[in-house]
mmCIF file of C-alpha atoms and ligand atoms in Angstrom:
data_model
loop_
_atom_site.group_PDB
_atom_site.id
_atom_site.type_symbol
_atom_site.label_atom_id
_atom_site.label_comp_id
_atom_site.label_asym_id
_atom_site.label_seq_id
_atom_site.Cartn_x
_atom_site.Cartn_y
_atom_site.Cartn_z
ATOM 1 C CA UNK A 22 0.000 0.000 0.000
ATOM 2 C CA UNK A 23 0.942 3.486 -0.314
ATOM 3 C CA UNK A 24 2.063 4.430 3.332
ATOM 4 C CA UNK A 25 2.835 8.041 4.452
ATOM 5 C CA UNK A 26 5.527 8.895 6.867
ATOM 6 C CA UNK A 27 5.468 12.163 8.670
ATOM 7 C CA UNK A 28 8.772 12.292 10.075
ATOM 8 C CA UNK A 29 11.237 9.647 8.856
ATOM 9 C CA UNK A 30 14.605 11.291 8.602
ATOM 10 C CA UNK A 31 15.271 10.971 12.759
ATOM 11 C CA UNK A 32 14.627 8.369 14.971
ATOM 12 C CA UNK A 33 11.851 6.671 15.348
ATOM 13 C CA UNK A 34 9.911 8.117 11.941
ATOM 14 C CA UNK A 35 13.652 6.425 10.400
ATOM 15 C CA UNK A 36 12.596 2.706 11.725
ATOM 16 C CA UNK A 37 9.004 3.702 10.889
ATOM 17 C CA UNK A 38 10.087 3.648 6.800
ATOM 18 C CA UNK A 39 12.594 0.662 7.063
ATOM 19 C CA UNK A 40 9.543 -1.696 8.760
ATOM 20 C CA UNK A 41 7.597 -0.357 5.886
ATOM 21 C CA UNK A 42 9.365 -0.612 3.434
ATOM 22 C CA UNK A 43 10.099 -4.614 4.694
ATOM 23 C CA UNK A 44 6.258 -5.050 4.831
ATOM 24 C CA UNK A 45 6.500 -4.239 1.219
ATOM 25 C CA UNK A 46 4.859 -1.053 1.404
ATOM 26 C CA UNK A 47 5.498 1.964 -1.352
ATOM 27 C CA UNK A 48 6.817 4.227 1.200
ATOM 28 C CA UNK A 49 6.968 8.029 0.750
ATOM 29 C CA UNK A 50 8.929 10.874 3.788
ATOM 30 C CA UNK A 51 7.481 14.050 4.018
ATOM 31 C CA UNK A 52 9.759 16.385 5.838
ATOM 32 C CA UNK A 53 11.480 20.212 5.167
ATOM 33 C CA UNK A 54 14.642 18.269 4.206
ATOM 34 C CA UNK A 55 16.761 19.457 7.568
ATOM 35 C CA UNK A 56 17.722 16.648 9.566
ATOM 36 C CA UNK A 57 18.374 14.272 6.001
ATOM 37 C CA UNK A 58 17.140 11.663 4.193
ATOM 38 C CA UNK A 59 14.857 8.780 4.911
ATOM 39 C CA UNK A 60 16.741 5.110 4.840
ATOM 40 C CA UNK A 61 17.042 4.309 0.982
ATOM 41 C CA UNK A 62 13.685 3.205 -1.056
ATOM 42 C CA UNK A 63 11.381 5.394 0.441
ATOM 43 C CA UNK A 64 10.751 8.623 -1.633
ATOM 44 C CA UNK A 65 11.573 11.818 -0.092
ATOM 45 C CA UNK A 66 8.724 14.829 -0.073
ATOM 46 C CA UNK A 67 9.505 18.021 1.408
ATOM 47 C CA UNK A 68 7.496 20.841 2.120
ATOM 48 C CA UNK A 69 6.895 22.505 6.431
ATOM 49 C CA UNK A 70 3.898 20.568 8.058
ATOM 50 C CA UNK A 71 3.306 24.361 9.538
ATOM 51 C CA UNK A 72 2.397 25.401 5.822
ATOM 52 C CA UNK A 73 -1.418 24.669 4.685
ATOM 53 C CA UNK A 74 -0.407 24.380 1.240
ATOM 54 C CA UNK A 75 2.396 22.061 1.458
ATOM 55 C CA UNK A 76 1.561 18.401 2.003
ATOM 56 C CA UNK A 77 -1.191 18.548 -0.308
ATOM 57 C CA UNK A 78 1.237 19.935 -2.851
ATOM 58 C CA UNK A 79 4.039 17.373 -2.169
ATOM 59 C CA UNK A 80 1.867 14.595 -2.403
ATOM 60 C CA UNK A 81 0.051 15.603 -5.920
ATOM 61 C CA UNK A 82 -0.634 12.094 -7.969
ATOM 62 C CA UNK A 83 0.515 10.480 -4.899
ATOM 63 C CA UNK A 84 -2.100 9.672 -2.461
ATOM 64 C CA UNK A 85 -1.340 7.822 0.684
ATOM 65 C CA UNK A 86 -3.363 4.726 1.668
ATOM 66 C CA UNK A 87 -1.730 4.571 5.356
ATOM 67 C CA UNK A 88 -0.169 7.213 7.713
ATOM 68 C CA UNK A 89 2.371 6.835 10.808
ATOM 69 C CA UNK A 90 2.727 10.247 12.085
ATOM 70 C CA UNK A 91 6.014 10.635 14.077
ATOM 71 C CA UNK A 92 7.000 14.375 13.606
ATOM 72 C CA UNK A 93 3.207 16.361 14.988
ATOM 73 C CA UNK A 94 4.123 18.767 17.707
ATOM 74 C CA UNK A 95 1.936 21.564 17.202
ATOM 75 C CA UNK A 96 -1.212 22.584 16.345
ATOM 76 C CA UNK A 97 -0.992 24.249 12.873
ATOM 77 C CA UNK A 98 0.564 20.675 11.659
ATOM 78 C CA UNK A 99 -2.368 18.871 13.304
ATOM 79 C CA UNK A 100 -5.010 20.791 11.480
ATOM 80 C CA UNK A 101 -3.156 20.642 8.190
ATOM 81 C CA UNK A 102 -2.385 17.065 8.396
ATOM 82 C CA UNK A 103 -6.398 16.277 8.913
ATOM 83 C CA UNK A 104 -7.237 18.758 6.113
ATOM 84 C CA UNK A 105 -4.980 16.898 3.801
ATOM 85 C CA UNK A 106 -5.370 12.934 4.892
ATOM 86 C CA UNK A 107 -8.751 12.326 6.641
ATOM 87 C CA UNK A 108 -9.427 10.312 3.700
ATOM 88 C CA UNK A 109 -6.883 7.312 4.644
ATOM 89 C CA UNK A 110 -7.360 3.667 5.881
ATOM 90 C CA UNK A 111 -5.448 3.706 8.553
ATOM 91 C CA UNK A 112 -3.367 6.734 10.591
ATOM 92 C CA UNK A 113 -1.233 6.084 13.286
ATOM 93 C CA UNK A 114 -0.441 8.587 15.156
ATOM 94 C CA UNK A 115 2.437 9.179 17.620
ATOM 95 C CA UNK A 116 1.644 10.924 20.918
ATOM 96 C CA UNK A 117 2.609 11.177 24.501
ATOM 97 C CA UNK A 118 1.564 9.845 27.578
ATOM 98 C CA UNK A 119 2.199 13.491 28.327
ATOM 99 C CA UNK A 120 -1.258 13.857 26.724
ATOM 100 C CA UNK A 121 -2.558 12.754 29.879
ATOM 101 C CA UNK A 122 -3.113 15.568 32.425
ATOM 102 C CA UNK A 123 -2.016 13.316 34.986
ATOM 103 C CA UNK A 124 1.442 12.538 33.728
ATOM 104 C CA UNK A 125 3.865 12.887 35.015
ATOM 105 C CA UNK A 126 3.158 11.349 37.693
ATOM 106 C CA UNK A 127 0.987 9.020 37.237
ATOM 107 C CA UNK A 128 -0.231 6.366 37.886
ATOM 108 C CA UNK A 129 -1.835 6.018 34.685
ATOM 109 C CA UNK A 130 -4.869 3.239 34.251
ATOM 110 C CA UNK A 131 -6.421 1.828 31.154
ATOM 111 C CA UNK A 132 -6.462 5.009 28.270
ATOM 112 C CA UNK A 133 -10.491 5.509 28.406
ATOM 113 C CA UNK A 134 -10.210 5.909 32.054
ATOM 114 C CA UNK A 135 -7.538 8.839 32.464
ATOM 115 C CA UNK A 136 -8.038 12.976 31.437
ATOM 116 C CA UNK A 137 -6.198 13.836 28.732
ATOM 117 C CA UNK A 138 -5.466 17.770 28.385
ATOM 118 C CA UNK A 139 -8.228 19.750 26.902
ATOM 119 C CA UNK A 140 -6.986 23.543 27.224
ATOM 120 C CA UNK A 141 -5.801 25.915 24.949
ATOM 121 C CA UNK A 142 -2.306 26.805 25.904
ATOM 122 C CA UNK A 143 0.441 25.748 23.681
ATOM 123 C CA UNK A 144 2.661 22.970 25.085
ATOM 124 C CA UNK A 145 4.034 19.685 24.289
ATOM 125 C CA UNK A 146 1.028 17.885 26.241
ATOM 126 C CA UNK A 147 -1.588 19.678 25.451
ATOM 127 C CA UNK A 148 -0.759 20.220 21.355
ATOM 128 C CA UNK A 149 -0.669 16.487 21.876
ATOM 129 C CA UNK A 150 -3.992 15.742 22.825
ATOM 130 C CA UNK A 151 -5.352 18.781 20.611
ATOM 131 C CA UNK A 152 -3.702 16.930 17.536
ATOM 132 C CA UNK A 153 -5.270 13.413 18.970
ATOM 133 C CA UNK A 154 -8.659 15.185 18.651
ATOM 134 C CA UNK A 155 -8.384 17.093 15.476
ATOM 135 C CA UNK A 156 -6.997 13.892 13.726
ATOM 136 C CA UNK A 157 -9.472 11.715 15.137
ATOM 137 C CA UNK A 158 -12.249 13.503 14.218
ATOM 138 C CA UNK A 159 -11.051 13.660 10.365
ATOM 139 C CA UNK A 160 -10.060 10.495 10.099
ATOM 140 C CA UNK A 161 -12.740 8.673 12.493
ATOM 141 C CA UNK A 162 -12.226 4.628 12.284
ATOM 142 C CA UNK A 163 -8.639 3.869 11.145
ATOM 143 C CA UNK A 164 -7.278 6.455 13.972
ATOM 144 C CA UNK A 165 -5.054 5.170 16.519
ATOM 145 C CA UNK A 166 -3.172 7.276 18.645
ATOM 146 C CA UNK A 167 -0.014 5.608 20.292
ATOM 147 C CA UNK A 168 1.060 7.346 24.000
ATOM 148 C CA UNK A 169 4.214 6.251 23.790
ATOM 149 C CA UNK A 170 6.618 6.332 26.943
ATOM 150 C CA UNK A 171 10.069 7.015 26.868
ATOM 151 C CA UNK A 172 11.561 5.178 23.435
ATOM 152 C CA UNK A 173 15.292 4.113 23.350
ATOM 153 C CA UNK A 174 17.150 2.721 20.311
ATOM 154 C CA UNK A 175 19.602 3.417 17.523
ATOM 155 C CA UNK A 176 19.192 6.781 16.138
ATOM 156 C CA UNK A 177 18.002 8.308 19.391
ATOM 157 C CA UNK A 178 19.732 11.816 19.052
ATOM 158 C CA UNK A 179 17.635 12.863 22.500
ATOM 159 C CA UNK A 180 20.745 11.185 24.224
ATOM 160 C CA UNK A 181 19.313 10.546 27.594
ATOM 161 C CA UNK A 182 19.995 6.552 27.346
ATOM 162 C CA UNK A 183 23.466 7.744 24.944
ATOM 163 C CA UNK A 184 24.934 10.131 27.723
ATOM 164 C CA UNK A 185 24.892 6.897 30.055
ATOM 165 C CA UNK A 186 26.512 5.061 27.399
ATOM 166 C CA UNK A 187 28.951 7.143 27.273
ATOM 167 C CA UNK A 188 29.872 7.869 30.275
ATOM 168 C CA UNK A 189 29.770 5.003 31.475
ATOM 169 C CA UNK A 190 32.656 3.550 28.674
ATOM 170 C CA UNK A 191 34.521 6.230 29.722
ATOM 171 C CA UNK A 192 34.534 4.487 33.532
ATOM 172 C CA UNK A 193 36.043 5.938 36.510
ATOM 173 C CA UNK A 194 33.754 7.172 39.543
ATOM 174 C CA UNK A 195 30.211 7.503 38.228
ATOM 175 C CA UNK A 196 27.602 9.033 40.067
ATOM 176 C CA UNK A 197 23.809 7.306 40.522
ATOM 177 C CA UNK A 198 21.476 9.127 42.509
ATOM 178 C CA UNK A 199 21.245 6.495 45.438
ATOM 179 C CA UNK A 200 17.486 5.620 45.580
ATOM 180 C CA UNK A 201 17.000 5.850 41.767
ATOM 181 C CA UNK A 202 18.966 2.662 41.038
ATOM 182 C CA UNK A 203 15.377 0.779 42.147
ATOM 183 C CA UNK A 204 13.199 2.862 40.988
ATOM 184 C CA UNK A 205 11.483 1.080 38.418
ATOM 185 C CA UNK A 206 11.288 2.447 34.583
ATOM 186 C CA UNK A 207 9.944 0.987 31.338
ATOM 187 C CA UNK A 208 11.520 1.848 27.818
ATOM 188 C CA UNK A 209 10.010 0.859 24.339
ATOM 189 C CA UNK A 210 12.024 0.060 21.502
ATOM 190 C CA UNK A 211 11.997 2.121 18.636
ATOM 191 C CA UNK A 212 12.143 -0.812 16.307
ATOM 192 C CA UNK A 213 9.480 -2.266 18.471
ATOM 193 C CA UNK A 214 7.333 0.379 17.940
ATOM 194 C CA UNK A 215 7.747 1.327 15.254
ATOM 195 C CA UNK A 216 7.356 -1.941 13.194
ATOM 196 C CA UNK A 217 3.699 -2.192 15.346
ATOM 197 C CA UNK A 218 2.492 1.458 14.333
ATOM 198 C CA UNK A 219 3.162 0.105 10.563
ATOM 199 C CA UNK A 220 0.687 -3.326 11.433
ATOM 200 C CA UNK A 221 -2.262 -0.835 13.295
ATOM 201 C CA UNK A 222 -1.792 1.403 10.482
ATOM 202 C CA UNK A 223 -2.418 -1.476 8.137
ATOM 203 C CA UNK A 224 -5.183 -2.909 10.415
ATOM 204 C CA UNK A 225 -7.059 0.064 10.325
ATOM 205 C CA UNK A 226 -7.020 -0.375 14.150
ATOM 206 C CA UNK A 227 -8.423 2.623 15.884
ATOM 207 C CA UNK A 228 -8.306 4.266 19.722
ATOM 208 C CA UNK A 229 -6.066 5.065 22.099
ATOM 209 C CA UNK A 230 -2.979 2.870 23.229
ATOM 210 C CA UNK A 231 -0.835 3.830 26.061
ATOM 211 C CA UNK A 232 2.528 2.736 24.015
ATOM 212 C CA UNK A 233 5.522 2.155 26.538
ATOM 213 C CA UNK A 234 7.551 -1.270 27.918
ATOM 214 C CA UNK A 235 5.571 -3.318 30.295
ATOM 215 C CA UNK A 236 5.693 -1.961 33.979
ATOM 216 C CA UNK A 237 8.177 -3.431 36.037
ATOM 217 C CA UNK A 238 9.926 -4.236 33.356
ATOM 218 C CA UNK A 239 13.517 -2.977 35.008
ATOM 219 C CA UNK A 240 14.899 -0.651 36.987
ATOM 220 C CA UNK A 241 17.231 2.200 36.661
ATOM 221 C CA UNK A 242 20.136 0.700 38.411
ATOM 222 C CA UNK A 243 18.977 -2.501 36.025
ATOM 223 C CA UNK A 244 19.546 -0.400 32.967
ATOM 224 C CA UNK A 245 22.966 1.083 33.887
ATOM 225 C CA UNK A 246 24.120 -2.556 34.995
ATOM 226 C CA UNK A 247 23.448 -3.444 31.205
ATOM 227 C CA UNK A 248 24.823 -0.277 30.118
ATOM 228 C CA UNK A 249 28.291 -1.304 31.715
ATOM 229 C CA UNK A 250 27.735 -4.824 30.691
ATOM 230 C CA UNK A 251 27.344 -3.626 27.180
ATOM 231 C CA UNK A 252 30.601 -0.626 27.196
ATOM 232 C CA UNK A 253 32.321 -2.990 29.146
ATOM 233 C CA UNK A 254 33.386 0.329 31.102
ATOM 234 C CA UNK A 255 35.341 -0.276 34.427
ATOM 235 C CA UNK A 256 32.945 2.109 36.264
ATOM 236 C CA UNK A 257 33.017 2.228 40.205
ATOM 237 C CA UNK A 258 29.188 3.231 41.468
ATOM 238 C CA UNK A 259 29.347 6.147 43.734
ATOM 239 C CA UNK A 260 25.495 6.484 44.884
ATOM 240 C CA UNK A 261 24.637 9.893 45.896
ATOM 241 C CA UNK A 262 21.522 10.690 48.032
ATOM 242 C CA UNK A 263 18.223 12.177 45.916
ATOM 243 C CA UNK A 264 18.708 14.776 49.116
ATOM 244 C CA UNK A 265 21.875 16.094 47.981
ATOM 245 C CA UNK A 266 21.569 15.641 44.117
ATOM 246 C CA UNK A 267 18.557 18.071 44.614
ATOM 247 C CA UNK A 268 20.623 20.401 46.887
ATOM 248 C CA UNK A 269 23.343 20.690 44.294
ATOM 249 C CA UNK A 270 20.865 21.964 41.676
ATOM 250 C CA UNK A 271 21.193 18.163 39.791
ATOM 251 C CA UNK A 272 18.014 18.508 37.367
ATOM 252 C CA UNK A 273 16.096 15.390 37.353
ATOM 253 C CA UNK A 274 15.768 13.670 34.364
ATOM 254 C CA UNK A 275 17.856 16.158 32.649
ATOM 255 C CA UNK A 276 21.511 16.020 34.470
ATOM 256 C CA UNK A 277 20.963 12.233 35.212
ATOM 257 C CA UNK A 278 19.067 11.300 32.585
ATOM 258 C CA UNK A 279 16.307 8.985 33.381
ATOM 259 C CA UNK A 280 16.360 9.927 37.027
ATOM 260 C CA UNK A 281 13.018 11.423 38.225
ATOM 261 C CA UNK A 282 12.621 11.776 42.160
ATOM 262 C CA UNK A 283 11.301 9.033 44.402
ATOM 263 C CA UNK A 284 7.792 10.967 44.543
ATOM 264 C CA UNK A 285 7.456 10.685 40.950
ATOM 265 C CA UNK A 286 9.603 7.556 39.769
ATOM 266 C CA UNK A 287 7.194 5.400 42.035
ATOM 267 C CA UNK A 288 4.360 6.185 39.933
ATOM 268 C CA UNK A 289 5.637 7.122 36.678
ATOM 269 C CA UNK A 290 5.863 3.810 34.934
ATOM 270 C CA UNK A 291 3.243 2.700 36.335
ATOM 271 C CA UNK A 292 1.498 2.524 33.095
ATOM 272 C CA UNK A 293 -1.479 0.528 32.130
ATOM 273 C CA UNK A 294 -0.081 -1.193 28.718
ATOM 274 C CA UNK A 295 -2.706 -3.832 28.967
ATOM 275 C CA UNK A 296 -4.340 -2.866 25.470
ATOM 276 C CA UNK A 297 -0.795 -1.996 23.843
ATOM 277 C CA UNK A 298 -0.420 -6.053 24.618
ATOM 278 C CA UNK A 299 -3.527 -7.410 23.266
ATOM 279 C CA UNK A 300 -2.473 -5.299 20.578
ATOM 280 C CA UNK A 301 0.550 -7.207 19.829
ATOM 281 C CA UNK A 302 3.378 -4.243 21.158
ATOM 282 C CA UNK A 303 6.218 -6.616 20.902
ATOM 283 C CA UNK A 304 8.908 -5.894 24.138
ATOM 284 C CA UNK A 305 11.758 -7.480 22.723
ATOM 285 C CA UNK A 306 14.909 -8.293 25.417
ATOM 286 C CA UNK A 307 16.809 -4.499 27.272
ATOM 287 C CA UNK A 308 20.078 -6.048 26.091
ATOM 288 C CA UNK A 309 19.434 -5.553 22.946
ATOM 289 C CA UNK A 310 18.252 -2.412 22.923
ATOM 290 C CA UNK A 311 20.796 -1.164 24.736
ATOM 291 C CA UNK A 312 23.632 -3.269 22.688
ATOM 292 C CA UNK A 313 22.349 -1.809 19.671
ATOM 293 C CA UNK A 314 22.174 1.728 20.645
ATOM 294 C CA UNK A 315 25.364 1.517 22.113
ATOM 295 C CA UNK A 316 26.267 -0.288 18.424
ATOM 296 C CA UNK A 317 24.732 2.625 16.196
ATOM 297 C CA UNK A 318 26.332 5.308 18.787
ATOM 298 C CA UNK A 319 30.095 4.450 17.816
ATOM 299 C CA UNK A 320 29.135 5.031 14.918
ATOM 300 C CA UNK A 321 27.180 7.898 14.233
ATOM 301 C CA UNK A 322 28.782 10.973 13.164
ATOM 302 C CA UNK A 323 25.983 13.601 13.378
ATOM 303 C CA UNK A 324 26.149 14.451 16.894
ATOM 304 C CA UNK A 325 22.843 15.113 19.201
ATOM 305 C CA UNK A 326 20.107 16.558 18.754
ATOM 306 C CA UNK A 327 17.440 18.061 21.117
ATOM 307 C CA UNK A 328 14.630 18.196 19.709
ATOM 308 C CA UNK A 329 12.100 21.105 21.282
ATOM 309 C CA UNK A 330 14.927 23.211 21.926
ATOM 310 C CA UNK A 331 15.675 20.803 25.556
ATOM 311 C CA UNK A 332 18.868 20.968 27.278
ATOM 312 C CA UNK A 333 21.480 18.616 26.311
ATOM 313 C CA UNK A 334 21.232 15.838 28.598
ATOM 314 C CA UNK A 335 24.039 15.149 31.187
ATOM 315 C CA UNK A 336 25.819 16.006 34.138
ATOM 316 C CA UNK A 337 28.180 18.854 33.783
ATOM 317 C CA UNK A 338 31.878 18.319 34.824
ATOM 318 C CA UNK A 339 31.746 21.063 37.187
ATOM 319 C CA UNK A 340 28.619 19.388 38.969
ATOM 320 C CA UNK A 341 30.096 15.552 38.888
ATOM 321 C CA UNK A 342 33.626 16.991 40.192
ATOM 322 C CA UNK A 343 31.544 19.000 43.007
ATOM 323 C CA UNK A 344 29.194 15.784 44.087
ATOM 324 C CA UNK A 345 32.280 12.923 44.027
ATOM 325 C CA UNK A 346 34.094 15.547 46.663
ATOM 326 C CA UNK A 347 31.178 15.565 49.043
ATOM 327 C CA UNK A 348 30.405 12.185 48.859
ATOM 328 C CA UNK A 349 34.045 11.360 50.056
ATOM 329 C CA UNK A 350 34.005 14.003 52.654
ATOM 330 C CA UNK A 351 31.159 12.234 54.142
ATOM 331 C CA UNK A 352 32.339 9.076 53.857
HETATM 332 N N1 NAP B 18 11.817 10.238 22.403
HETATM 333 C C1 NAP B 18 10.902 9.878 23.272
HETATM 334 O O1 NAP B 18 11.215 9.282 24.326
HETATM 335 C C2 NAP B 18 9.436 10.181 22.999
HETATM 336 C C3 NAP B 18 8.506 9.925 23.996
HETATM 337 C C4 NAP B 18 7.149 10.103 23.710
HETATM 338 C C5 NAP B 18 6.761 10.534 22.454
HETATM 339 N N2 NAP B 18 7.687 10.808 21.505
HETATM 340 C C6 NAP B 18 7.237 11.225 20.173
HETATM 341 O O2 NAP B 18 7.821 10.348 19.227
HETATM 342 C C7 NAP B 18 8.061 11.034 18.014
HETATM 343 C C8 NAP B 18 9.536 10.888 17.717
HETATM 344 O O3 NAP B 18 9.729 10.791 16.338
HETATM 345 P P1 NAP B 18 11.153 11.012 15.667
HETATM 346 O O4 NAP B 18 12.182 10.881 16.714
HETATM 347 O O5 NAP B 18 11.294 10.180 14.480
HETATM 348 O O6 NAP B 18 11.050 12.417 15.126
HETATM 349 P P2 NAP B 18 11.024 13.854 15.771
HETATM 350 O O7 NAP B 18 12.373 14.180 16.281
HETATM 351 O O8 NAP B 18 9.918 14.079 16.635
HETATM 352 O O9 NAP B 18 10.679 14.678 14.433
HETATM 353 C C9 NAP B 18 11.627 14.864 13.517
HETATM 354 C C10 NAP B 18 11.112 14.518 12.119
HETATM 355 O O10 NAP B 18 10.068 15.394 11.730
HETATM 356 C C11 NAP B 18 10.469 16.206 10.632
HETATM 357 N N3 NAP B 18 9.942 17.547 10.866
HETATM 358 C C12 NAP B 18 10.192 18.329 11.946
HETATM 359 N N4 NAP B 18 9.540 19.513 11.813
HETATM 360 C C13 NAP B 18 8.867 19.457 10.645
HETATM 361 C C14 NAP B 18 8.010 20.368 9.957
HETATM 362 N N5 NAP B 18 7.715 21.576 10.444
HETATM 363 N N6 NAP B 18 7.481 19.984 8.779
HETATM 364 C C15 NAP B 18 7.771 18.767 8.260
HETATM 365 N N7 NAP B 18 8.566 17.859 8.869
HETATM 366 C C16 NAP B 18 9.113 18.199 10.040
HETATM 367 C C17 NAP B 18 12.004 16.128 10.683
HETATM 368 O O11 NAP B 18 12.599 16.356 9.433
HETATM 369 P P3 NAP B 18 13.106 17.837 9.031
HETATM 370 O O12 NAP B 18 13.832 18.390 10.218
HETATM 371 O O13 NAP B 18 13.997 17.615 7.874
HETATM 372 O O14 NAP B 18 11.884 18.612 8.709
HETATM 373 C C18 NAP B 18 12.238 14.694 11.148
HETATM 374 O O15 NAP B 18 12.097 13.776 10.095
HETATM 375 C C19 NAP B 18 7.653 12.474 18.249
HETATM 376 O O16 NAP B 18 6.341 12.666 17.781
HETATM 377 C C20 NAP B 18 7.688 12.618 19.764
HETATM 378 O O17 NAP B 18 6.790 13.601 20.214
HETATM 379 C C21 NAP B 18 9.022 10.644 21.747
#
């Protein structure tokens, strides 16, 4: 079929096209052409989603059967996007779980049961859920809107599971804040996901799916265990309390990436995936996510990314030089 990727020069929209492409789909990109090509055999439109004229201009004598939509973040390119494709089989789109009012924290139950936002203010949530509901009232059956989670993989320029990588290759003393290592977290696979928004799409599948790993799935201190398993970096631990991380000005999730504090981490991934299951969401082994990230990372040459103008992920020199000295004056 004629499948539609918006998005598919990045990360996840980039495993979107290859999974396509491998169903045997004709597979057409439609991006402005910044952040490079689609994987080969897909053919590349360009034109700016925040343009009304562009998509249906790019895809003139080239109408799209299917849609995975990876790269919606505000409202203009919502509204476009159902002006110019309500007429499709199947559209999967990619949200948030940050769609839901109540996230973060969380706990989140089964998607018909939870809030999602509903105001007018501009933000990542909220454009979310406004694009959810513009969408899925074009398109009507054949809409499915995946929450996803936090997604890890090759090609993940957001570098919060990369920074651990590589800092934790480089070895030496390594901070970990000292009740995060058991707080537990759940990750999706881009490949995962991505070759399952490709079957939905196909299927015609429709509603809401909270898209993440299954909770309980690991735990932070799990994941940086693989992470040295993987780098084989000769790291020694050096567990800090959440107390003093917070007193030092260490920004949760952003200076240690993946850390959020106890309050929130014990709800967080607490995540109903129930329907994402009896959907077929495959969850396929941490190892190899992480093995392969790690894989694709020594080789990348195009440096991070952060997408919605977010901080670089990591923990300043200054900060990790500051913490390591107060942990051995107190010890
Ligand atoms: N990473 C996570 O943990 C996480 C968690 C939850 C949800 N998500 C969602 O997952 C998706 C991630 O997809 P992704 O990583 O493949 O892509 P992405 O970084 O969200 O989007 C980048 C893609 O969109 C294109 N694009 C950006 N602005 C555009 C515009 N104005 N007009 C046309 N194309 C545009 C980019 O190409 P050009 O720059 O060349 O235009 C690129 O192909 C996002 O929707 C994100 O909100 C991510």
């Amino acid at each position: 079929m004629r499948l539609l990727v918006l998005g598919g020069t990045s990360f996840l929209g980039r495993h979107v096209v290859t999974a396509a492409l491998e169903r045997g789909h004709d597979v057409a990109t439609f991006t402005r052409g910044v952040s490079g090509s689609p994987p080969s055999g897909a053919r590349p439109l360009h034109g700016d989603r925040e343009d009304p004229d562009a998509l249906p201009r790019a895809l003139a004598g080239w109408a799209p059967e299917l849609v995975v939509d990876t790269s919606c973040r505000t409202r203009p390119a919502a509204r476009h996007a159902a002006a110019a494709l309500a007429g499709v089989h199947g559209y999967a789109f990619v949200s948030s779980l940050n769609a839901y009012r109540t996230w973060p924290p969380g706990p989140l139950g089964p998607e018909d049961g939870e809030p999602t936002w509903d105001t007018d203010e501009d933000g990542y949530g909220p454009n979310k859920a406004y694009a959810e509901r513009v969408l899925g009232a074009a398109v009507g059956e054949g809409f499915l809107t995946a929450r996803a989670g936090l997604i890890v993989g090759p090609w993940d320029y957001v570098h919060r599971l990369g920074w651990w990588l590589d800092r934790i290759a480089r070895g030496g003393r390594v901070v970990v804040p000292a009740e995060g290592t058991a707080q537990p977290i759940a990750l999706v696979d881009a490949r995962d996901l991505a070759g399952w928004l490709v079957g939905v799409a196909e299927q015609g599948r429709s509603g809401a799916v909270n898209t993440t790993g299954p909770t309980g799935m690991t735990t932070l201190g799990g994941l940086l265990d693989l992470c040295r398993e993987v780098t084989g970096g000769e790291v020694e631990w050096v567990p800090v309390p959440e107390e003093d991380l917070l007193g030092a000005g260490v920004e949760p999730w952003t200076h240690l990436p993946l850390w959020l504090p106890s309050a929130d981490a014990r709800t967080a991934w607490d995540v109903d995936t129930t329907r994402a299951r009896e959907l077929g969401l495959p969850s396929r082994p941490l190892r190899e996510t992480v093995g392969a990230t790690w894989a694709w990372q020594q080789t990348d040459t195009r440096g991070h990314l952060s997408p919605m103008g977010l901080p670089e992920p990591g923990l300043p020199a200054d900060l990790e030089t500051q913490l390591l000295a107060r942990h051995d004056q107190r010890t």
